[in-house]
Amino acid sequence: MARKETSENPGRLAQIAQTYKMTRQADSKIGLVIAAVGIVTFGVILAIGFLIGHPIFAAILGALLGLLAMAVVFGRRAERAAFGQLEGKPGAAAAVLQNVGRGWTVTPAVNMNKSQDVVHRAVGRAGVVLVGEGNPNRVKALLATEKRKVARIVYDVPVHDYIAGDGEGQLPLKKIRATLLRLPRTLSGPKATEVNDRLRAMGDMMSNMPIPKGPMPRGMRMPKGMQRGR
């Protein structure tokens, strides 16, 4: 066990160092900010310790809280820097989706047009999530087309759709993960796997079939479970 832990530590330290270098490229003051947070936290706790007559205990507590505060600030600024580097780049939404976490299966670029507007798909216990990125007006049409295709394959599963971006009614990259994690879980794990398998197996077949455009006929009901993401 000791050998295993020793072999894992260098990998974690290397990952932290790599994250720090990446963050520093976008946030040159990251080192000073982290150091200041640690020093101020330690100093405040130590001062309180002298006032109450327990400086040694306060020094230990201050060191621990200082490290914790540094880790929290570093994590937030690193996340902000990562999203800043992704903004405006093709496939940014797919990169964020692929890091949502366990329980989600992501298929990038399930639909695309000549202008390089694209729709990505994620399947999990909350159902099917479609995220489009590109020109908002063109992406709406892509999302509508993909949503009809999904409804034909898994009509009894909730479908949520979003447009990635910072405009009105759009979903910023930094909020994609939190949004997906807040969606209500309506499917079991095996059901989610089955849905993803059906979409993957029938995706090529459905892409070659004509999909009617325009509004749905008045007499036709929406399949149960279909809903628009907000």
Coordinates of C-alpha atoms in Angstrom, one line a residue:
M1 CA 0.0 0.0 0.0
A2 CA 2.8 2.4 0.9
R3 CA 4.5 1.9 -2.5
K4 CA 1.2 2.4 -4.3
E5 CA 0.6 5.7 -2.5
T6 CA 4.1 6.9 -3.2
S7 CA 3.8 6.1 -6.9
E8 CA 0.5 8.1 -7.1
N9 CA 1.7 11.3 -5.4
P10 CA 4.1 12.4 -8.2
G11 CA 1.2 12.1 -10.7
R12 CA -1.0 14.3 -8.6
L13 CA 1.7 16.9 -8.0
A14 CA 2.5 17.0 -11.7
Q15 CA -1.2 17.5 -12.4
I16 CA -1.3 20.4 -10.0
A17 CA 1.8 22.0 -11.4
Q18 CA 0.4 21.7 -15.0
T19 CA -2.9 23.3 -13.9
Y20 CA -0.9 26.1 -12.2
K21 CA 1.1 26.8 -15.4
M22 CA -2.0 26.8 -17.5
T23 CA -3.8 29.2 -15.1
R24 CA -0.8 31.5 -14.9
Q25 CA -0.9 32.0 -18.7
A26 CA -4.3 33.5 -18.4
D27 CA -4.0 34.9 -14.8
S28 CA -0.5 36.3 -14.2
K29 CA -1.3 37.3 -10.6
I30 CA -2.4 33.8 -9.5
G31 CA 0.8 33.2 -7.5
L32 CA 0.5 36.5 -5.6
V33 CA -3.2 36.1 -4.9
I34 CA -2.8 32.6 -3.5
A35 CA 0.1 33.6 -1.3
A36 CA -1.7 36.6 0.0
V37 CA -4.8 34.5 0.8
G38 CA -2.7 32.0 2.7
I39 CA -0.7 34.7 4.6
V40 CA -3.7 36.7 5.6
T41 CA -5.7 33.7 6.7
F42 CA -2.8 32.5 8.8
G43 CA -2.1 35.9 10.3
V44 CA -5.8 36.5 11.3
I45 CA -6.0 33.1 13.1
L46 CA -2.7 33.6 14.8
A47 CA -3.7 37.1 16.0
I48 CA -6.8 35.6 17.5
G49 CA -4.7 32.9 19.1
F50 CA -2.6 35.5 20.9
L51 CA -5.7 37.4 22.1
I52 CA -7.2 34.2 23.6
G53 CA -3.9 33.0 25.0
H54 CA -3.4 29.9 22.7
P55 CA -0.9 31.0 20.0
I56 CA 0.5 27.5 19.3
F57 CA -3.0 26.0 18.7
A58 CA -3.9 29.0 16.6
A59 CA -0.7 28.7 14.5
I60 CA -1.6 25.1 13.7
L61 CA -5.2 25.9 12.9
G62 CA -4.2 28.9 10.9
A63 CA -1.8 26.9 8.8
L64 CA -4.5 24.4 8.0
L65 CA -7.1 27.0 7.2
G66 CA -4.6 28.9 5.2
L67 CA -3.9 25.9 3.0
L68 CA -7.6 25.3 2.6
A69 CA -8.3 28.9 1.6
M70 CA -5.4 28.8 -0.9
A71 CA -6.8 25.6 -2.5
V72 CA -10.3 27.0 -2.8
V73 CA -9.1 30.3 -4.4
F74 CA -6.7 28.4 -6.7
G75 CA -9.5 26.0 -7.8
R76 CA -11.9 28.9 -8.6
R77 CA -9.3 30.9 -10.5
A78 CA -8.1 27.9 -12.4
E79 CA -11.7 27.1 -13.5
R80 CA -12.2 30.6 -14.6
A81 CA -9.0 30.6 -16.6
A82 CA -10.0 27.3 -18.2
F83 CA -13.4 28.6 -19.3
G84 CA -11.7 31.8 -20.5
Q85 CA -9.5 29.9 -22.8
L86 CA -12.4 27.8 -24.2
E87 CA -14.6 30.9 -24.9
G88 CA -15.2 31.3 -28.6
K89 CA -13.4 28.2 -29.7
P90 CA -15.2 25.5 -31.8
G91 CA -16.1 22.5 -29.7
A92 CA -15.9 24.4 -26.4
A93 CA -19.3 23.1 -25.3
A94 CA -18.3 19.5 -26.1
A95 CA -15.2 19.9 -23.9
V96 CA -17.3 21.1 -21.0
L97 CA -19.9 18.3 -21.4
Q98 CA -17.2 15.7 -21.4
N99 CA -16.1 16.9 -18.0
V100 CA -19.5 17.0 -16.3
G101 CA -18.8 13.8 -14.5
R102 CA -19.7 10.2 -14.1
G103 CA -23.2 9.1 -15.3
W104 CA -23.2 11.1 -18.5
T105 CA -22.3 9.8 -21.9
V106 CA -21.3 12.5 -24.4
T107 CA -21.4 12.3 -28.2
P108 CA -20.0 15.4 -29.8
A109 CA -21.2 16.8 -33.1
V110 CA -24.3 14.7 -33.6
N111 CA -25.6 17.3 -36.0
M112 CA -23.7 20.0 -38.0
N113 CA -24.3 22.4 -40.9
K114 CA -22.1 23.9 -43.5
S115 CA -21.4 27.0 -41.4
Q116 CA -19.9 24.7 -38.7
D117 CA -22.8 25.3 -36.2
V118 CA -23.0 22.1 -34.2
V119 CA -25.1 20.2 -31.7
H120 CA -23.7 17.9 -29.1
R121 CA -25.6 15.2 -27.2
A122 CA -25.3 14.0 -23.6
V123 CA -27.3 11.1 -22.1
G124 CA -27.7 10.5 -18.4
R125 CA -30.3 9.7 -15.8
A126 CA -31.9 13.1 -16.5
G127 CA -32.6 12.0 -20.1
V128 CA -31.2 13.5 -23.2
V129 CA -29.5 16.9 -23.3
L130 CA -28.8 18.6 -26.6
V131 CA -26.3 21.6 -26.5
G132 CA -25.8 23.7 -29.6
E133 CA -23.1 26.1 -30.3
G134 CA -22.6 28.6 -33.1
N135 CA -24.9 31.2 -34.6
P136 CA -28.0 31.3 -32.4
N137 CA -30.5 31.6 -35.2
R138 CA -29.0 28.7 -37.2
V139 CA -28.4 26.6 -34.1
K140 CA -32.1 26.8 -33.2
A141 CA -33.0 25.0 -36.4
L142 CA -30.3 22.4 -35.8
L143 CA -31.6 21.8 -32.3
A144 CA -35.2 21.5 -33.6
T145 CA -34.1 18.9 -36.2
E146 CA -32.1 16.9 -33.7
K147 CA -34.9 17.0 -31.1
R148 CA -37.3 15.5 -33.7
K149 CA -34.9 12.8 -34.5
V150 CA -34.3 11.9 -30.9
A151 CA -38.1 11.9 -30.3
R152 CA -38.5 9.3 -33.0
I153 CA -36.0 7.0 -31.4
V154 CA -36.7 7.5 -27.6
Y155 CA -40.1 9.1 -27.5
D156 CA -40.6 8.3 -23.8
V157 CA -37.5 10.1 -22.5
P158 CA -37.2 13.8 -21.4
V159 CA -35.2 15.9 -23.9
H160 CA -33.6 19.2 -22.8
D161 CA -32.0 21.6 -25.2
Y162 CA -29.7 24.6 -24.7
I163 CA -27.7 27.0 -26.8
A164 CA -24.2 27.6 -25.4
G165 CA -23.3 31.3 -25.2
D166 CA -23.5 34.4 -23.1
G167 CA -26.4 36.0 -24.9
E168 CA -30.0 36.3 -23.7
G169 CA -31.6 32.9 -23.2
Q170 CA -28.3 31.1 -23.7
L171 CA -26.3 28.9 -21.4
P172 CA -22.8 30.1 -20.5
L173 CA -20.0 27.5 -20.6
K174 CA -19.3 27.9 -16.9
K175 CA -23.0 27.0 -16.1
I176 CA -23.3 23.9 -18.3
R177 CA -22.1 21.4 -15.7
A178 CA -24.2 22.8 -12.8
T179 CA -27.3 23.0 -15.0
L180 CA -27.0 19.3 -16.0
L181 CA -26.3 18.2 -12.4
R182 CA -29.5 20.0 -11.3
L183 CA -31.8 18.3 -13.8
P184 CA -34.2 15.9 -12.2
R185 CA -33.2 12.2 -12.4
T186 CA -36.0 10.4 -14.1
L187 CA -34.2 7.4 -15.5
S188 CA -32.4 4.5 -13.9
G189 CA -28.8 3.8 -14.7
P190 CA -29.6 0.8 -17.0
K191 CA -32.4 2.8 -18.7
A192 CA -30.0 5.6 -19.5
T193 CA -27.5 3.2 -20.9
E194 CA -30.2 1.6 -23.1
V195 CA -31.3 5.1 -24.3
N196 CA -27.7 5.9 -25.3
D197 CA -27.2 2.6 -27.1
R198 CA -30.5 3.1 -29.0
L199 CA -29.4 6.6 -30.1
R200 CA -26.0 5.4 -31.2
A201 CA -27.3 2.4 -33.0
M202 CA -30.0 4.2 -34.9
G203 CA -28.3 7.6 -35.3
D204 CA -26.9 6.9 -38.7
M205 CA -30.1 5.3 -40.0
M206 CA -32.2 8.3 -38.8
S207 CA -29.8 10.8 -40.3
N208 CA -30.5 9.4 -43.7
M209 CA -34.3 9.6 -43.3
P210 CA -36.2 12.8 -44.3
I211 CA -37.4 14.7 -41.2
P212 CA -40.4 17.0 -41.7
K213 CA -39.7 20.7 -41.2
G214 CA -41.9 23.4 -39.8
P215 CA -44.4 23.3 -36.9
M216 CA -46.0 20.1 -35.7
P217 CA -49.5 19.3 -37.1
R218 CA -52.3 20.5 -34.8
G219 CA -53.8 17.1 -34.3
M220 CA -50.4 15.5 -33.3
R221 CA -49.5 15.3 -29.6
M222 CA -46.0 15.8 -28.2
P223 CA -44.5 12.5 -27.0
K224 CA -44.7 12.1 -23.3
G225 CA -41.6 13.3 -21.5
M226 CA -40.5 15.8 -24.1
Q227 CA -39.7 19.1 -22.5
R228 CA -37.6 22.2 -23.4
G229 CA -34.7 23.0 -21.2
R230 CA -34.7 26.4 -19.6

